[in-house]
């Protein structure tokens, strides 16, 4: 349990260091959602499938990219917490990609 608490604290400290970028990303997402809500003919239900596929693709790519970007490798992951952290990071990237793709996919026509 300590490892999970430590990982959460590390994520919080990193977020506090880059909060302006996180705020800008949140504002960009809000602008995308607002544009999709204001556009007539936005189909949110139809956009959910493509957004989910984009999220899954990004999550799968993150499983392989994150160890490489941190100058590590999947072969060096021998502890369950390493795998849990990698899964959480990959799912987080996938969820963010899906959240950004959903309003864009909802605005698509055809």
PDB file of C-alpha atoms in Angstrom, residues 14-110:
ATOM      1  CA  UNK A  14       4.971  16.412 -10.906  1.00  0.00           C
ATOM      2  CA  UNK A  15       1.548  17.955 -11.585  1.00  0.00           C
ATOM      3  CA  UNK A  16       2.338  20.877  -9.288  1.00  0.00           C
ATOM      4  CA  UNK A  17       5.501  21.511 -11.276  1.00  0.00           C
ATOM      5  CA  UNK A  18       3.727  21.648 -14.619  1.00  0.00           C
ATOM      6  CA  UNK A  19       0.362  23.099 -13.618  1.00  0.00           C
ATOM      7  CA  UNK A  20       0.425  25.868 -16.256  1.00  0.00           C
ATOM      8  CA  UNK A  21       0.674  23.269 -19.033  1.00  0.00           C
ATOM      9  CA  UNK A  22      -2.073  21.197 -17.413  1.00  0.00           C
ATOM     10  CA  UNK A  23      -4.275  24.278 -17.152  1.00  0.00           C
ATOM     11  CA  UNK A  24      -3.679  25.095 -20.823  1.00  0.00           C
ATOM     12  CA  UNK A  25      -4.520  21.510 -21.803  1.00  0.00           C
ATOM     13  CA  UNK A  26      -7.736  21.643 -19.755  1.00  0.00           C
ATOM     14  CA  UNK A  27      -8.735  24.934 -21.359  1.00  0.00           C
ATOM     15  CA  UNK A  28      -8.070  23.496 -24.822  1.00  0.00           C
ATOM     16  CA  UNK A  29     -10.285  20.505 -24.012  1.00  0.00           C
ATOM     17  CA  UNK A  30     -13.036  22.810 -22.717  1.00  0.00           C
ATOM     18  CA  UNK A  31     -12.789  24.819 -25.945  1.00  0.00           C
ATOM     19  CA  UNK A  32     -13.143  21.630 -28.019  1.00  0.00           C
ATOM     20  CA  UNK A  33     -16.195  20.522 -26.049  1.00  0.00           C
ATOM     21  CA  UNK A  34     -17.726  23.999 -26.311  1.00  0.00           C
ATOM     22  CA  UNK A  35     -17.154  24.039 -30.073  1.00  0.00           C
ATOM     23  CA  UNK A  36     -18.787  20.627 -30.410  1.00  0.00           C
ATOM     24  CA  UNK A  37     -21.746  21.675 -28.269  1.00  0.00           C
ATOM     25  CA  UNK A  38     -22.278  24.853 -30.299  1.00  0.00           C
ATOM     26  CA  UNK A  39     -21.973  23.151 -33.674  1.00  0.00           C
ATOM     27  CA  UNK A  40     -25.312  22.019 -35.011  1.00  0.00           C
ATOM     28  CA  UNK A  41     -25.405  18.378 -35.933  1.00  0.00           C
ATOM     29  CA  UNK A  42     -22.742  17.174 -33.512  1.00  0.00           C
ATOM     30  CA  UNK A  43     -23.297  13.475 -32.955  1.00  0.00           C
ATOM     31  CA  UNK A  44     -21.853  12.556 -29.565  1.00  0.00           C
ATOM     32  CA  UNK A  45     -22.988   8.932 -29.666  1.00  0.00           C
ATOM     33  CA  UNK A  46     -21.456   8.414 -33.106  1.00  0.00           C
ATOM     34  CA  UNK A  47     -18.200   9.976 -31.966  1.00  0.00           C
ATOM     35  CA  UNK A  48     -17.800   7.707 -28.966  1.00  0.00           C
ATOM     36  CA  UNK A  49     -16.614   4.685 -30.975  1.00  0.00           C
ATOM     37  CA  UNK A  50     -13.811   6.460 -32.851  1.00  0.00           C
ATOM     38  CA  UNK A  51     -12.767   8.232 -29.658  1.00  0.00           C
ATOM     39  CA  UNK A  52     -12.573   4.926 -27.799  1.00  0.00           C
ATOM     40  CA  UNK A  53     -10.508   3.401 -30.591  1.00  0.00           C
ATOM     41  CA  UNK A  54      -8.122   6.356 -30.470  1.00  0.00           C
ATOM     42  CA  UNK A  55      -7.831   5.949 -26.701  1.00  0.00           C
ATOM     43  CA  UNK A  56      -7.057   2.236 -26.984  1.00  0.00           C
ATOM     44  CA  UNK A  57      -4.455   2.882 -29.692  1.00  0.00           C
ATOM     45  CA  UNK A  58      -2.726   5.530 -27.594  1.00  0.00           C
ATOM     46  CA  UNK A  59      -2.818   3.317 -24.487  1.00  0.00           C
ATOM     47  CA  UNK A  60      -1.237   0.393 -26.341  1.00  0.00           C
ATOM     48  CA  UNK A  61       1.413   2.672 -27.816  1.00  0.00           C
ATOM     49  CA  UNK A  62       2.107   4.114 -24.360  1.00  0.00           C
ATOM     50  CA  UNK A  63       2.795   0.643 -22.926  1.00  0.00           C
ATOM     51  CA  UNK A  64       5.777   0.401 -25.245  1.00  0.00           C
ATOM     52  CA  UNK A  65       6.736   4.078 -25.435  1.00  0.00           C
ATOM     53  CA  UNK A  66       6.798   4.989 -21.737  1.00  0.00           C
ATOM     54  CA  UNK A  67       9.615   2.599 -20.740  1.00  0.00           C
ATOM     55  CA  UNK A  68      11.614   3.693 -23.777  1.00  0.00           C
ATOM     56  CA  UNK A  69      11.033   7.387 -23.010  1.00  0.00           C
ATOM     57  CA  UNK A  70      12.195   6.885 -19.426  1.00  0.00           C
ATOM     58  CA  UNK A  71      15.357   5.110 -20.625  1.00  0.00           C
ATOM     59  CA  UNK A  72      14.159   1.795 -19.266  1.00  0.00           C
ATOM     60  CA  UNK A  73      12.674  -1.321 -20.813  1.00  0.00           C
ATOM     61  CA  UNK A  74       9.874  -3.766 -20.207  1.00  0.00           C
ATOM     62  CA  UNK A  75      12.502  -6.398 -19.380  1.00  0.00           C
ATOM     63  CA  UNK A  76      13.558  -4.374 -16.331  1.00  0.00           C
ATOM     64  CA  UNK A  77      10.071  -4.420 -14.837  1.00  0.00           C
ATOM     65  CA  UNK A  78      10.175  -7.134 -12.207  1.00  0.00           C
ATOM     66  CA  UNK A  79       7.899  -5.806  -9.479  1.00  0.00           C
ATOM     67  CA  UNK A  80       4.099  -5.670  -9.576  1.00  0.00           C
ATOM     68  CA  UNK A  81       4.149  -1.964  -8.742  1.00  0.00           C
ATOM     69  CA  UNK A  82       6.156  -1.311 -11.908  1.00  0.00           C
ATOM     70  CA  UNK A  83       3.473  -3.009 -13.975  1.00  0.00           C
ATOM     71  CA  UNK A  84       0.681  -1.228 -12.094  1.00  0.00           C
ATOM     72  CA  UNK A  85       2.343   2.135 -12.689  1.00  0.00           C
ATOM     73  CA  UNK A  86       2.881   1.386 -16.377  1.00  0.00           C
ATOM     74  CA  UNK A  87      -0.744   0.293 -16.749  1.00  0.00           C
ATOM     75  CA  UNK A  88      -1.979   3.418 -14.961  1.00  0.00           C
ATOM     76  CA  UNK A  89       0.185   5.697 -17.085  1.00  0.00           C
ATOM     77  CA  UNK A  90      -0.881   3.987 -20.321  1.00  0.00           C
ATOM     78  CA  UNK A  91      -4.563   4.076 -19.350  1.00  0.00           C
ATOM     79  CA  UNK A  92      -4.201   7.729 -18.395  1.00  0.00           C
ATOM     80  CA  UNK A  93      -2.737   8.623 -21.768  1.00  0.00           C
ATOM     81  CA  UNK A  94      -5.471   6.599 -23.459  1.00  0.00           C
ATOM     82  CA  UNK A  95      -8.210   8.332 -21.478  1.00  0.00           C
ATOM     83  CA  UNK A  96      -6.799  11.753 -22.302  1.00  0.00           C
ATOM     84  CA  UNK A  97      -6.587  10.867 -25.998  1.00  0.00           C
ATOM     85  CA  UNK A  98     -10.176   9.622 -25.963  1.00  0.00           C
ATOM     86  CA  UNK A  99     -11.341  12.763 -24.158  1.00  0.00           C
ATOM     87  CA  UNK A 100      -9.759  14.988 -26.812  1.00  0.00           C
ATOM     88  CA  UNK A 101     -10.881  12.799 -29.710  1.00  0.00           C
ATOM     89  CA  UNK A 102     -14.524  12.575 -28.627  1.00  0.00           C
ATOM     90  CA  UNK A 103     -15.593  16.173 -29.366  1.00  0.00           C
ATOM     91  CA  UNK A 104     -13.597  16.137 -32.598  1.00  0.00           C
ATOM     92  CA  UNK A 105     -15.225  12.875 -33.684  1.00  0.00           C
ATOM     93  CA  UNK A 106     -18.647  14.194 -32.635  1.00  0.00           C
ATOM     94  CA  UNK A 107     -18.230  17.205 -34.935  1.00  0.00           C
ATOM     95  CA  UNK A 108     -17.337  15.057 -37.941  1.00  0.00           C
ATOM     96  CA  UNK A 109     -19.974  14.719 -40.569  1.00  0.00           C
ATOM     97  CA  UNK A 110     -20.637  11.652 -42.640  1.00  0.00           C
TER      98      UNK A 110
END
